[in-house]
Coordinates of C-alpha atoms in Angstrom, one line a residue:
Chain A
M1 CA -15.0 -219.4 -69.1
S2 CA -12.9 -216.3 -69.8
H3 CA -9.2 -216.9 -70.2
D4 CA -8.0 -214.4 -67.6
L5 CA -6.3 -217.4 -66.0
N6 CA -3.8 -217.4 -68.8
A7 CA -2.2 -214.4 -67.2
L8 CA -1.3 -216.6 -64.2
V9 CA 0.8 -219.0 -66.2
G10 CA 4.1 -217.2 -65.4
A11 CA 3.5 -216.9 -61.7
Y12 CA 2.3 -220.5 -61.6
V13 CA 5.5 -221.8 -63.2
L14 CA 7.6 -219.8 -60.7
D15 CA 5.5 -221.1 -57.7
A16 CA 4.5 -217.5 -57.0
L17 CA 0.8 -218.2 -56.6
S18 CA -0.9 -218.5 -53.2
D19 CA -2.1 -222.0 -52.3
D20 CA -5.7 -221.2 -53.2
E21 CA -4.7 -219.6 -56.5
R22 CA -2.5 -222.6 -57.3
T23 CA -5.4 -225.0 -56.7
V24 CA -7.7 -223.0 -59.0
F25 CA -5.1 -222.8 -61.6
E26 CA -4.2 -226.5 -61.5
D27 CA -7.9 -227.3 -61.9
H28 CA -7.9 -225.1 -64.9
L29 CA -4.9 -226.8 -66.4
R30 CA -6.7 -230.1 -66.4
T31 CA -8.9 -228.9 -69.2
C32 CA -6.8 -226.2 -70.9
V33 CA -4.5 -227.5 -73.6
D34 CA -3.0 -224.0 -74.3
C35 CA -2.1 -223.2 -70.8
T36 CA -0.7 -226.6 -70.2
A37 CA 1.5 -226.3 -73.3
E38 CA 2.7 -222.9 -72.1
V39 CA 3.4 -224.1 -68.6
L40 CA 5.5 -227.0 -70.0
G41 CA 7.6 -224.6 -72.1
L42 CA 8.1 -222.1 -69.3
Q43 CA 9.0 -224.8 -66.9
E44 CA 11.9 -225.7 -69.1
T45 CA 12.9 -222.0 -69.1
A46 CA 12.7 -221.8 -65.4
A47 CA 15.0 -224.9 -65.2
E48 CA 17.6 -222.9 -67.2
L49 CA 17.7 -220.3 -64.5
T50 CA 19.1 -222.8 -62.1
H51 CA 22.5 -222.6 -63.9
L52 CA 22.9 -219.4 -62.2
T53 CA 22.7 -220.8 -58.7
A54 CA 24.4 -224.2 -59.1
A55 CA 26.4 -225.2 -56.0
E56 CA 28.2 -228.2 -54.8
P57 CA 26.1 -230.1 -52.2
P58 CA 27.8 -231.5 -49.1
A59 CA 29.0 -235.0 -49.3
F60 CA 26.8 -236.2 -46.5
L61 CA 23.7 -235.4 -48.6
R62 CA 24.7 -237.9 -51.2
E63 CA 25.2 -240.6 -48.6
N64 CA 21.8 -239.8 -47.0
V65 CA 20.0 -240.0 -50.4
L66 CA 21.6 -243.3 -51.3
A67 CA 20.9 -244.7 -47.9
G68 CA 17.4 -243.5 -48.2
I69 CA 16.7 -245.1 -51.6
D70 CA 17.9 -248.4 -50.2
Q71 CA 15.0 -248.3 -47.8
I72 CA 12.2 -247.6 -50.2
R73 CA 11.0 -249.1 -53.5
P74 CA 9.9 -247.0 -56.5
L75 CA 6.1 -246.9 -56.9
P76 CA 4.8 -249.1 -59.6
P77 CA 3.9 -247.4 -62.9
L78 CA 0.3 -246.3 -63.6
A79 CA -1.9 -248.2 -66.0
D80 CA -0.8 -247.9 -69.5
N81 CA -3.6 -249.8 -71.2
V82 CA -5.9 -246.8 -71.4
V83 CA -7.5 -245.9 -74.6
V84 CA -8.3 -242.2 -74.9
L85 CA -11.0 -241.0 -77.2
R86 CA -10.6 -237.3 -77.6
R87 CA -12.2 -234.7 -79.7
S88 CA -9.1 -232.7 -79.9
L89 CA -5.9 -234.3 -81.3
M90 CA -3.6 -232.3 -79.2
S91 CA -5.0 -233.4 -75.9
R92 CA -2.8 -233.0 -72.9
V93 CA -4.3 -233.3 -69.5
W94 CA -2.1 -232.0 -66.9
P95 CA -0.7 -235.0 -65.2
A96 CA -2.3 -235.7 -61.9
L97 CA 0.2 -235.5 -59.1
A98 CA 0.9 -238.2 -56.6
A99 CA -2.0 -237.1 -54.4
A100 CA -4.5 -237.9 -57.1
A101 CA -2.8 -241.3 -57.6
A102 CA -3.3 -242.0 -53.9
V103 CA -7.0 -241.0 -54.2
V104 CA -7.3 -243.3 -57.1
A105 CA -5.9 -246.2 -55.1
L106 CA -8.5 -245.6 -52.4
L107 CA -11.5 -245.1 -54.8
V108 CA -10.6 -247.9 -57.1
G109 CA -10.0 -250.4 -54.3
G110 CA -10.8 -253.8 -55.7
W111 CA -10.1 -252.9 -59.3
G112 CA -6.5 -252.2 -58.7
I113 CA -5.0 -250.0 -61.3
S114 CA -3.1 -252.4 -63.4
E115 CA 0.4 -252.9 -62.3
H116 CA 1.5 -254.9 -65.2
R117 CA 4.8 -253.9 -66.6
A118 CA 4.6 -250.5 -68.0
A119 CA 6.0 -249.3 -71.2
E120 CA 9.2 -247.3 -70.8
H121 CA 7.2 -244.2 -69.9
A122 CA 3.9 -243.6 -68.2
T123 CA 1.7 -241.7 -70.6
A124 CA -0.6 -238.8 -70.3
K125 CA -3.4 -241.2 -71.1
S126 CA -3.3 -242.9 -67.8
D127 CA -3.3 -239.6 -66.1
A128 CA -6.5 -238.6 -67.9
F129 CA -8.1 -241.6 -66.3
T130 CA -6.6 -240.9 -63.0
S131 CA -7.9 -237.3 -63.0
L132 CA -11.3 -238.6 -63.9
V133 CA -11.5 -241.1 -61.1
A134 CA -10.1 -238.6 -58.7
A135 CA -12.7 -235.9 -59.6
P136 CA -14.8 -234.9 -56.6
D137 CA -18.0 -235.6 -58.5
A138 CA -17.0 -238.9 -60.1
K139 CA -19.8 -241.4 -60.1
T140 CA -19.6 -245.1 -61.1
Y141 CA -22.3 -247.1 -62.7
T142 CA -22.5 -250.8 -63.4
A143 CA -23.0 -251.8 -67.0
H144 CA -24.4 -255.2 -67.8
M145 CA -22.8 -256.6 -70.9
K146 CA -24.6 -258.8 -73.5
D147 CA -22.3 -261.7 -72.6
G148 CA -23.4 -261.6 -69.0
S149 CA -20.3 -259.9 -67.7
T150 CA -20.3 -256.5 -66.0
A151 CA -18.3 -253.4 -66.7
T152 CA -18.1 -250.1 -65.0
V153 CA -18.7 -246.6 -66.3
V154 CA -17.1 -243.6 -64.4
V155 CA -18.6 -240.2 -65.1
S156 CA -17.6 -236.8 -64.0
R157 CA -20.0 -234.1 -65.2
K158 CA -17.7 -231.4 -63.9
L159 CA -14.8 -232.6 -66.0
N160 CA -17.2 -233.5 -68.7
E161 CA -15.5 -236.8 -69.2
F162 CA -16.3 -240.5 -68.7
A163 CA -14.6 -243.8 -68.9
L164 CA -15.6 -247.4 -69.5
V165 CA -13.7 -250.1 -67.7
A166 CA -14.3 -253.7 -68.8
D167 CA -12.4 -256.9 -68.0
R168 CA -11.8 -259.6 -70.6
M169 CA -14.0 -257.8 -73.2
P170 CA -14.6 -260.2 -76.1
G171 CA -12.6 -259.4 -79.2
V172 CA -14.5 -258.3 -82.3
A173 CA -14.6 -260.1 -85.7
H174 CA -12.3 -258.9 -88.4
G175 CA -13.8 -255.8 -90.1
K176 CA -15.7 -254.8 -87.0
T177 CA -15.1 -252.5 -84.2
Y178 CA -16.6 -251.4 -80.9
Q179 CA -18.2 -248.0 -80.8
L180 CA -18.9 -245.9 -77.8
W181 CA -22.0 -243.7 -77.6
T182 CA -23.8 -241.2 -75.5
M183 CA -27.6 -240.9 -75.8
D184 CA -29.8 -238.1 -74.7
A185 CA -33.2 -238.4 -73.0
E186 CA -34.9 -238.7 -76.4
G187 CA -32.6 -241.6 -77.4
K188 CA -30.6 -239.5 -79.9
A189 CA -27.1 -241.1 -80.0
T190 CA -23.8 -239.3 -80.4
S191 CA -20.7 -241.2 -81.2
A192 CA -17.9 -241.1 -78.6
G193 CA -15.4 -242.9 -80.7
L194 CA -14.2 -246.4 -81.8
F195 CA -12.0 -248.8 -79.8
T196 CA -10.7 -252.3 -79.8
P197 CA -10.6 -254.1 -76.5
S198 CA -7.3 -255.0 -74.6
T199 CA -6.7 -258.5 -73.4
G200 CA -7.3 -258.3 -69.6
R201 CA -8.6 -254.8 -68.6
T202 CA -10.0 -252.4 -71.2
V203 CA -10.2 -248.8 -70.2
V204 CA -11.7 -246.3 -72.6
T205 CA -12.0 -242.6 -71.8
S206 CA -13.9 -239.9 -73.7
D207 CA -14.4 -236.2 -73.4
V208 CA -17.5 -236.0 -75.6
D209 CA -20.0 -233.5 -74.2
L210 CA -22.1 -235.0 -71.5
T211 CA -24.4 -232.1 -70.9
K212 CA -27.4 -233.8 -72.4
A213 CA -26.2 -237.4 -72.0
A214 CA -28.6 -239.7 -70.1
T215 CA -27.1 -243.1 -71.3
I216 CA -23.8 -244.5 -72.2
G217 CA -23.8 -247.4 -74.7
V218 CA -21.5 -249.7 -76.6
S219 CA -22.3 -251.4 -79.9
V220 CA -20.4 -253.5 -82.4
E221 CA -20.2 -251.8 -85.8
K222 CA -18.4 -252.1 -89.1
A223 CA -14.8 -250.9 -89.1
G224 CA -15.0 -247.1 -89.5
G225 CA -18.0 -246.9 -87.2
A226 CA -21.6 -245.9 -87.8
D227 CA -23.6 -242.8 -87.6
T228 CA -26.2 -244.3 -85.3
P229 CA -25.9 -247.5 -83.2
T230 CA -26.9 -250.8 -84.8
L231 CA -29.6 -251.7 -82.3
S232 CA -29.2 -255.5 -82.7
A233 CA -25.5 -255.1 -82.0
V234 CA -25.7 -253.1 -78.8
V235 CA -23.5 -254.7 -76.2
T236 CA -24.5 -252.6 -73.2
T237 CA -26.4 -249.5 -72.2
V238 CA -26.2 -247.8 -68.8
G239 CA -28.1 -244.8 -67.5
I240 CA -26.0 -242.1 -66.0
Chain B
M1 CA 23.8 -251.7 -51.2
S2 CA 25.7 -252.0 -54.4
D3 CA 29.0 -250.1 -54.8
V4 CA 28.8 -246.9 -56.7
H5 CA 31.6 -246.2 -59.1
F6 CA 30.5 -243.0 -60.6
M7 CA 31.7 -240.3 -58.2
R8 CA 31.9 -236.9 -60.0
G9 CA 34.9 -235.4 -58.4
S10 CA 34.1 -231.7 -58.9
Q11 CA 36.2 -229.0 -57.4
P12 CA 34.6 -227.1 -54.5
G13 CA 32.6 -224.2 -55.8
A14 CA 32.5 -225.5 -59.4
N15 CA 29.3 -226.0 -61.2
Q16 CA 28.1 -229.6 -61.5
P17 CA 28.7 -230.8 -65.0
P18 CA 25.6 -230.2 -67.1
A19 CA 23.1 -233.0 -67.0
A20 CA 22.9 -235.4 -69.9
T21 CA 25.9 -234.3 -71.8
G22 CA 29.2 -235.9 -72.5
D23 CA 29.6 -238.7 -75.0
D24 CA 29.4 -241.4 -72.5
A25 CA 26.9 -239.9 -70.1
P26 CA 23.6 -241.7 -70.3
P27 CA 20.6 -239.4 -70.7
L28 CA 18.7 -238.6 -67.5
A29 CA 15.6 -240.3 -68.8
D30 CA 17.5 -243.6 -69.2
L31 CA 19.0 -243.3 -65.7
L32 CA 15.5 -242.6 -64.3
S33 CA 14.1 -245.5 -66.2
R34 CA 16.7 -247.8 -64.8
A35 CA 16.2 -246.4 -61.3
S36 CA 12.4 -247.1 -61.6
R37 CA 13.3 -250.8 -61.8
G38 CA 15.3 -250.5 -58.6
D39 CA 18.8 -249.7 -60.1
Q40 CA 20.4 -247.8 -57.3
A41 CA 23.7 -247.2 -59.1
A42 CA 21.7 -245.6 -62.0
F43 CA 20.1 -243.3 -59.5
A44 CA 23.4 -242.4 -58.0
Q45 CA 24.5 -241.3 -61.4
F46 CA 21.3 -239.4 -61.8
Y47 CA 22.0 -237.7 -58.4
D48 CA 25.6 -236.8 -59.5
A49 CA 24.4 -235.4 -62.8
T50 CA 21.7 -233.1 -61.3
S51 CA 22.4 -232.4 -57.6
G52 CA 24.5 -229.3 -58.2
R53 CA 21.6 -227.5 -59.9
V54 CA 19.0 -228.9 -57.5
Y55 CA 21.0 -228.1 -54.3
G56 CA 22.1 -224.7 -55.6
L57 CA 18.5 -223.7 -56.3
V58 CA 17.1 -224.9 -53.0
L59 CA 19.9 -223.3 -51.1
R60 CA 19.3 -220.0 -52.8
V61 CA 15.6 -220.1 -52.0
V62 CA 15.7 -221.3 -48.4
R63 CA 19.0 -219.5 -47.6
D64 CA 19.9 -222.1 -45.0
Q65 CA 22.3 -225.0 -45.6
A66 CA 20.8 -227.4 -43.1
Q67 CA 17.2 -226.8 -44.4
A68 CA 18.5 -227.0 -48.0
A69 CA 20.0 -230.4 -47.3
E70 CA 16.7 -231.6 -45.8
V71 CA 14.7 -230.4 -48.7
V72 CA 17.0 -231.8 -51.3
Q73 CA 17.1 -235.2 -49.7
D74 CA 13.4 -235.2 -49.7
V75 CA 13.3 -234.2 -53.3
Y76 CA 15.5 -237.0 -54.4
L77 CA 13.7 -239.6 -52.3
E78 CA 10.5 -238.5 -53.9
T79 CA 12.0 -238.6 -57.4
W80 CA 13.1 -242.2 -56.7
R81 CA 9.6 -243.1 -55.6
Q82 CA 8.0 -241.5 -58.6
S83 CA 10.7 -242.6 -61.1
A84 CA 8.3 -245.1 -62.8
R85 CA 5.6 -242.4 -63.2
F86 CA 7.6 -239.8 -65.0
D87 CA 5.6 -238.8 -68.1
R88 CA 7.8 -237.9 -71.0
E89 CA 5.0 -235.9 -72.5
R90 CA 5.3 -233.4 -69.7
G91 CA 8.8 -232.2 -70.6
S92 CA 12.3 -233.0 -69.7
V93 CA 13.4 -235.0 -66.7
L94 CA 15.5 -232.1 -65.5
S95 CA 12.7 -229.6 -65.6
W96 CA 10.4 -232.1 -63.8
L97 CA 13.1 -232.6 -61.1
L98 CA 13.7 -228.9 -60.7
T99 CA 10.0 -228.1 -60.6
I100 CA 9.6 -230.5 -57.7
A101 CA 12.7 -229.1 -56.0
H102 CA 11.5 -225.5 -56.4
R103 CA 8.1 -226.1 -55.2
R104 CA 9.3 -227.9 -52.1
A105 CA 11.9 -225.2 -51.4
V106 CA 9.2 -222.5 -51.7
D107 CA 6.8 -224.5 -49.4
R108 CA 9.6 -224.8 -46.9
V109 CA 10.5 -221.2 -46.9
R110 CA 6.9 -220.0 -46.7
S111 CA 6.1 -222.2 -43.8
A112 CA 9.4 -221.6 -41.9
Q113 CA 9.4 -217.8 -41.9
A114 CA 6.9 -215.0 -41.6
S115 CA 6.7 -212.8 -44.6
V116 CA 7.9 -209.8 -42.5
E117 CA 11.1 -211.5 -41.7
R118 CA 11.8 -212.3 -45.3
D119 CA 11.0 -208.8 -46.4
H120 CA 13.4 -207.5 -43.9
R121 CA 16.2 -209.7 -45.2
Y122 CA 15.4 -208.8 -48.8
A123 CA 15.6 -205.1 -48.0
E124 CA 19.1 -205.6 -46.8
T125 CA 20.3 -206.9 -50.2
S126 CA 20.7 -205.0 -53.4
V127 CA 17.5 -204.4 -55.2
E128 CA 18.9 -203.9 -58.6
R129 CA 20.7 -207.2 -59.0
P130 CA 19.3 -209.5 -56.3
F131 CA 21.5 -212.4 -57.4
D132 CA 24.9 -210.7 -57.2
E133 CA 25.3 -212.2 -53.8
V134 CA 25.1 -215.6 -55.5
S135 CA 27.0 -215.1 -58.7
E136 CA 30.3 -214.5 -56.9
Q137 CA 30.2 -218.0 -55.5
V138 CA 29.6 -219.7 -58.8
Q139 CA 32.2 -220.2 -61.5
R140 CA 30.6 -219.0 -64.7
S141 CA 29.9 -222.0 -66.8
L142 CA 29.0 -221.3 -70.4
D143 CA 25.5 -222.1 -69.6
A144 CA 25.4 -219.7 -66.7
Q145 CA 26.8 -217.0 -68.9
R146 CA 24.2 -217.6 -71.5
V147 CA 21.3 -217.5 -69.0
R148 CA 22.8 -214.5 -67.3
K149 CA 22.8 -212.6 -70.6
A150 CA 19.2 -213.6 -71.4
L151 CA 18.2 -212.4 -67.9
D152 CA 20.1 -209.1 -68.3
D153 CA 18.3 -208.5 -71.6
L154 CA 15.0 -208.3 -69.9
T155 CA 13.6 -205.0 -68.7
E156 CA 14.5 -204.2 -65.1
V157 CA 11.0 -204.9 -63.9
Q158 CA 10.8 -208.2 -65.7
R159 CA 14.1 -209.3 -64.3
E160 CA 13.3 -208.2 -60.8
A161 CA 9.9 -209.7 -60.8
V162 CA 11.2 -213.1 -62.1
S163 CA 14.1 -213.1 -59.7
L164 CA 12.1 -212.2 -56.7
A165 CA 9.5 -214.8 -57.5
Y166 CA 11.8 -217.6 -58.5
F167 CA 14.8 -217.2 -56.4
G168 CA 13.2 -215.2 -53.6
G169 CA 10.2 -217.6 -53.3
Y170 CA 7.8 -214.7 -53.0
T171 CA 4.2 -214.8 -54.1
H172 CA 3.3 -212.4 -56.9
S173 CA 1.3 -210.4 -54.3
E174 CA 4.4 -210.0 -52.2
V175 CA 6.5 -209.1 -55.3
A176 CA 3.9 -206.4 -56.2
E177 CA 4.2 -204.9 -52.7
M178 CA 8.0 -205.0 -52.8
L179 CA 8.2 -203.4 -56.2
Q180 CA 5.4 -201.0 -55.5
L181 CA 3.5 -202.1 -58.6
P182 CA 0.0 -203.2 -59.3
L183 CA -0.5 -207.0 -59.1
G184 CA -1.7 -207.1 -62.7
T185 CA 1.5 -205.5 -63.9
V186 CA 3.6 -208.0 -61.9
K187 CA 1.7 -210.9 -63.4
T188 CA 2.3 -209.7 -66.9
R189 CA 6.0 -208.9 -66.3
I190 CA 6.7 -212.3 -64.9
R191 CA 5.0 -214.0 -67.8
D192 CA 6.6 -211.7 -70.4
G193 CA 10.0 -212.1 -68.8
L194 CA 9.8 -215.8 -68.9
I195 CA 8.6 -215.9 -72.5
R196 CA 11.4 -213.6 -73.6
M197 CA 13.9 -215.8 -71.9
R198 CA 12.3 -218.9 -73.4
D199 CA 12.7 -217.4 -76.8
A200 CA 16.2 -216.2 -76.2
L201 CA 17.4 -219.5 -74.8
G202 CA 15.8 -221.5 -77.6
V203 CA 14.0 -223.7 -75.1
S204 CA 11.3 -225.9 -76.5
V205 CA 9.5 -229.0 -75.3
A206 CA 10.3 -231.8 -77.7

């Protein structure tokens, strides 16, 4: 995709795009690290402009705000136990806004994004998962694990990302690791990264290219990973 | 509701003290974090530290005190609701807050008024320095002076385009019409103007 959209960064930061343009641009931000970084910097700049217009608010406004917060509770934090496997080190996915979180709550239903006590700050990682689940073309698949439990794989071909969600995934022996794979129709496997499970819910996301992927798999490998999956140590495979 | 002991007694017309400064002022991120656990007193401090900038911005964009108060109240309630979901990787708390405030102010002004009306009001004010009408009301804090200089150092078109977009709440298409310039030019001037200001003010995302 050409990067004409980069020219819109300034107007986006100043809320000078039309609603349609804004939607397209925010969509672009989800996968563009450069534009996201520029937006963040220019938003700090725009914030400086507000020194010029600072004004004392009326006293009743303060009362109304404080009365208002007495009536409502802050929303719980988003899941922080998300492992993100990314090709690029500098990955920043533009945080999904509250609307996406609401969509997630609807889609995810019985899973319930973990509400366990968050770290001091919600991280961009959980927003990557939120964006994935909220993608219009997100599909979920059931993965049957070797130990009889089931896990879920969420795939968005449009975002070219997927996630594995598994509860109470068994730990691995010392010197071993889980490895995530995609496989094409011919069975050729590409590594999507290494991970260790969390206690409770494990969520692993990956942005490995899904164009040719027909299957997602997990195997147990030596620490450091393998070039191809050890077939006897495959924990699950699921067609996508 | 717990008693709040942290009233900032500012003089009428004075700027609010800058956020997160002062030896004893807790950083905004800490206040927000405490608020996210239900600490209303912390949120009151957060309000006191930021409301001058927020209200002033919204007032400038919507140009109506009653509507400004509504929008600002909404912004703070939403900030309280989202306080546990602030992502430090996305920048400072203040820019997050002001981004929300600006967007809501623009949404309000665009839905409340037809473009034609707003154009008419714009035509009545000075074209060259659209914010003179505001600067008289505000005591020049050092920060405001610094920002003013950076803005004045832009080219006229950059400055006008940025001001009309940010403080006027106009779309870039509307700005292009008002300045009688191609849309592509306006897009570039807005972006270049912001980049120059970013570099002049030494702003960076930690």
